[in-house]
Coordinates of C-alpha atoms in Angstrom, one line a residue:
X72 CA 2.4 -31.1 15.8
X73 CA 4.8 -34.1 15.3
X74 CA 8.4 -33.0 14.9
X75 CA 10.2 -34.1 11.5
X76 CA 12.0 -37.3 11.8
X77 CA 9.3 -39.2 13.7
X78 CA 7.8 -42.3 12.2
X79 CA 4.0 -43.4 12.2
X80 CA 2.6 -46.9 12.9
X81 CA 3.5 -48.5 9.5
X82 CA 7.1 -47.2 9.9
X83 CA 7.4 -49.2 13.1
X84 CA 5.7 -52.2 11.9
X85 CA 8.0 -52.4 9.0
X86 CA 11.4 -51.7 10.7
X87 CA 10.6 -53.6 13.9
X88 CA 8.9 -56.7 12.2
X89 CA 11.5 -59.1 12.9
X90 CA 12.8 -58.0 16.3
X91 CA 12.3 -59.0 20.0
X92 CA 13.9 -58.0 23.1
X93 CA 17.0 -60.0 22.5
X94 CA 17.8 -58.0 19.5
X95 CA 19.1 -55.1 21.7
X96 CA 21.2 -57.7 24.1
X97 CA 24.6 -56.3 22.6
X98 CA 23.7 -52.6 23.6
X99 CA 22.7 -53.6 26.9
X100 CA 25.9 -55.6 27.3
X101 CA 28.1 -52.6 26.2
X102 CA 26.2 -50.4 28.9
X103 CA 27.1 -53.1 31.5
X104 CA 30.5 -53.4 30.6
X105 CA 31.4 -49.7 30.1
X106 CA 29.3 -48.0 32.6
X107 CA 28.3 -48.5 36.5
X108 CA 25.1 -49.5 38.1
X109 CA 22.3 -47.0 38.0
X110 CA 19.4 -46.0 36.2
X111 CA 19.3 -46.3 32.5
X112 CA 17.4 -44.1 30.0
X113 CA 16.7 -45.1 26.5
X114 CA 16.1 -42.1 24.3
X115 CA 14.4 -42.7 20.9
X116 CA 13.3 -46.0 22.4
X117 CA 10.9 -46.8 19.5
X118 CA 8.6 -49.6 20.8
X119 CA 10.6 -50.2 23.8
X120 CA 12.3 -53.4 23.1
X121 CA 15.8 -52.3 24.8
X122 CA 13.7 -51.2 28.0
X123 CA 11.8 -54.5 28.2
X124 CA 15.1 -56.3 27.9
X125 CA 16.7 -54.2 30.7
X126 CA 13.6 -54.8 32.7
X127 CA 13.8 -58.5 32.3
X128 CA 17.3 -58.4 33.7
X129 CA 16.1 -56.5 36.7
X130 CA 17.8 -53.1 35.5
X131 CA 16.0 -49.7 36.3
X132 CA 15.5 -48.6 32.9
X133 CA 12.9 -46.4 31.1
X134 CA 12.5 -44.9 27.6
X135 CA 11.3 -42.1 25.7
X136 CA 10.0 -41.9 22.1
X137 CA 8.9 -39.1 20.0
X138 CA 6.4 -41.2 18.2
X139 CA 3.0 -41.7 19.8
X140 CA 2.2 -44.6 17.6
X141 CA 5.6 -46.5 18.8
X142 CA 4.7 -46.0 22.4
X143 CA 1.2 -47.3 21.5
X144 CA 2.6 -50.5 20.1
X145 CA 5.0 -50.9 23.2
X146 CA 2.1 -50.6 25.8
X147 CA 0.2 -53.2 23.8
X148 CA 3.0 -55.7 23.9
X149 CA 3.9 -55.0 27.7
X150 CA 1.1 -52.7 29.3
X151 CA 3.4 -51.6 32.4
X152 CA 6.3 -51.0 30.0
X153 CA 8.0 -47.8 31.3
X154 CA 8.0 -46.0 28.0
X155 CA 6.6 -42.3 27.5
X156 CA 6.1 -40.1 24.6
X157 CA 8.7 -37.2 24.2
X158 CA 10.1 -35.0 21.7
X159 CA 13.7 -35.0 21.9
X160 CA 15.6 -31.9 21.8
X161 CA 12.8 -30.6 24.8
X162 CA 13.8 -31.0 28.4
X163 CA 13.7 -34.5 29.8
X164 CA 11.2 -34.8 32.3
X165 CA 14.2 -36.1 34.7
X166 CA 15.9 -34.4 37.6
X167 CA 19.7 -33.0 36.9
X168 CA 22.2 -35.7 37.5
X169 CA 19.7 -38.4 38.1
X170 CA 20.7 -41.1 35.5
X171 CA 23.8 -43.4 35.1
X172 CA 23.6 -44.5 31.5
X173 CA 21.9 -43.1 28.4
X174 CA 21.3 -45.2 25.1
X175 CA 20.6 -43.3 21.8
X176 CA 20.5 -46.2 19.4
X177 CA 19.7 -45.3 15.7
X178 CA 17.9 -42.1 16.8
X179 CA 20.4 -39.0 16.5
X180 CA 20.3 -39.2 12.5
X181 CA 16.5 -38.6 13.1
X182 CA 16.9 -35.1 14.7
X183 CA 17.6 -32.1 12.8
X184 CA 21.0 -30.5 13.7
X185 CA 20.0 -28.0 16.3
X186 CA 17.4 -30.5 18.0
X187 CA 20.4 -33.2 18.1
X188 CA 22.5 -31.0 19.7
X189 CA 19.9 -30.1 22.3
X190 CA 19.0 -33.4 23.1
X191 CA 22.8 -34.2 23.7
X192 CA 23.0 -31.2 25.9
X193 CA 19.8 -32.4 28.1
X194 CA 21.5 -35.8 28.1
X195 CA 24.5 -34.4 29.8
X196 CA 22.4 -32.5 32.4
X197 CA 20.4 -35.6 33.5
X198 CA 23.4 -37.7 33.6
X199 CA 25.3 -38.1 36.9
X200 CA 29.1 -37.2 37.0
X201 CA 31.0 -40.0 35.1
X202 CA 27.7 -41.2 33.7
X203 CA 27.8 -42.8 30.2
X204 CA 26.3 -42.0 27.0
X205 CA 26.1 -44.8 24.1
X206 CA 25.0 -43.4 20.6
X207 CA 24.9 -45.8 17.6
X208 CA 24.0 -44.3 13.9
X209 CA 25.0 -44.8 10.3
X210 CA 27.7 -42.9 8.6
X211 CA 26.7 -40.2 6.1
X212 CA 29.4 -41.7 3.6
X213 CA 27.8 -45.4 3.7
X214 CA 25.9 -45.7 0.5
X215 CA 23.8 -48.4 1.9
X216 CA 22.3 -46.1 4.3
X217 CA 21.6 -42.6 2.0
X218 CA 18.1 -42.4 1.3
X219 CA 17.3 -45.9 3.2
X220 CA 15.1 -44.3 5.8
X221 CA 12.9 -41.3 4.8
X222 CA 12.6 -40.2 8.4
X223 CA 16.4 -39.5 8.5
X224 CA 17.1 -35.9 8.9
X225 CA 20.9 -35.6 9.3
X226 CA 23.6 -38.4 8.9
X227 CA 26.8 -37.9 10.7
X228 CA 30.5 -38.7 10.2
X229 CA 32.2 -40.2 13.1
X230 CA 34.4 -37.0 13.7
X231 CA 31.3 -34.9 13.4
X232 CA 29.5 -37.0 15.9
X233 CA 32.4 -36.9 18.4
X234 CA 32.7 -33.2 18.1
X235 CA 29.1 -32.7 18.7
X236 CA 29.3 -34.6 21.9
X237 CA 32.5 -32.9 23.1
X238 CA 30.9 -29.5 22.2
X239 CA 28.3 -30.0 24.8
X240 CA 30.8 -31.0 27.4
X241 CA 31.2 -34.9 27.1
X242 CA 34.8 -36.2 27.6
X243 CA 36.7 -39.3 27.2
X244 CA 34.6 -39.6 23.7
X245 CA 35.6 -43.2 22.2
X246 CA 34.6 -44.0 18.5
X247 CA 33.5 -47.8 18.0
X248 CA 32.9 -47.8 14.3
X249 CA 32.8 -50.5 11.4
X250 CA 34.4 -50.1 8.2
X251 CA 32.5 -50.6 4.8
X252 CA 32.1 -53.9 3.6
X253 CA 34.1 -53.6 0.5
X254 CA 36.7 -55.9 -0.6
X255 CA 40.0 -54.9 1.1
X256 CA 38.4 -51.9 2.9
X257 CA 39.1 -53.3 6.4
X258 CA 42.7 -53.2 5.8
X259 CA 42.6 -49.6 4.3
X260 CA 40.4 -48.5 6.9
X261 CA 43.1 -49.6 9.6
X262 CA 45.9 -48.6 7.4
X263 CA 44.6 -44.9 7.0
X264 CA 43.7 -44.7 10.7
X265 CA 39.9 -45.0 10.1
X266 CA 39.0 -42.4 8.0
X267 CA 35.5 -41.0 8.2
X268 CA 34.9 -41.9 4.3
X269 CA 35.5 -45.5 4.8
X270 CA 33.3 -45.8 8.0
X271 CA 30.0 -47.8 7.7
X272 CA 28.9 -46.3 11.1
X273 CA 28.9 -43.3 13.3
X274 CA 29.1 -44.8 16.8
X275 CA 30.7 -43.9 20.0
X276 CA 30.2 -43.5 23.7
X277 CA 31.2 -40.4 26.1
X278 CA 31.3 -39.6 29.7
X279 CA 29.7 -36.8 31.6
X280 CA 32.8 -35.5 33.5
X281 CA 33.2 -36.6 37.3

């Protein structure tokens, strides 16, 4: 049985229609800047475009995606792409402390709260000491995102996402959010120390204790 929050072929053909691997260059650049060399996992990898980009750069990267349709699309594009079907929240087929960096881009909002916590805890397990996780998601207070994606299960706010990471054992959690695109919002956002209600995103990185 497919878990809630997982899209079908039509879903991925719609959301990925105008993307190629270069779309994910800013995320990969963030990993290279804020982590250290070692294996990279893309969790909730979709059709595997970030994995494809990382491999083009010679990086050891593999992806796991809950949707078998997305995995099939990725393999039609690149037959040898290291992209496998896996339901997040279930234990990853990875050894303890075997991965340096994990990306969860626009995926945690597609998991129910308990499944999301389980996915974060398992991410901590497979990361090496000092390893980094990067998570990007929309903020629950962003009116442009509410109801936009029928597969969303739980939209976070920045403080909630930071708390979820810290609760399973991550440290040095840093928010990297953007304000709403309203007139004057950026000024208010900075003036009031970036409150959740003015955030358009819930995005952060954290590290496994060394």
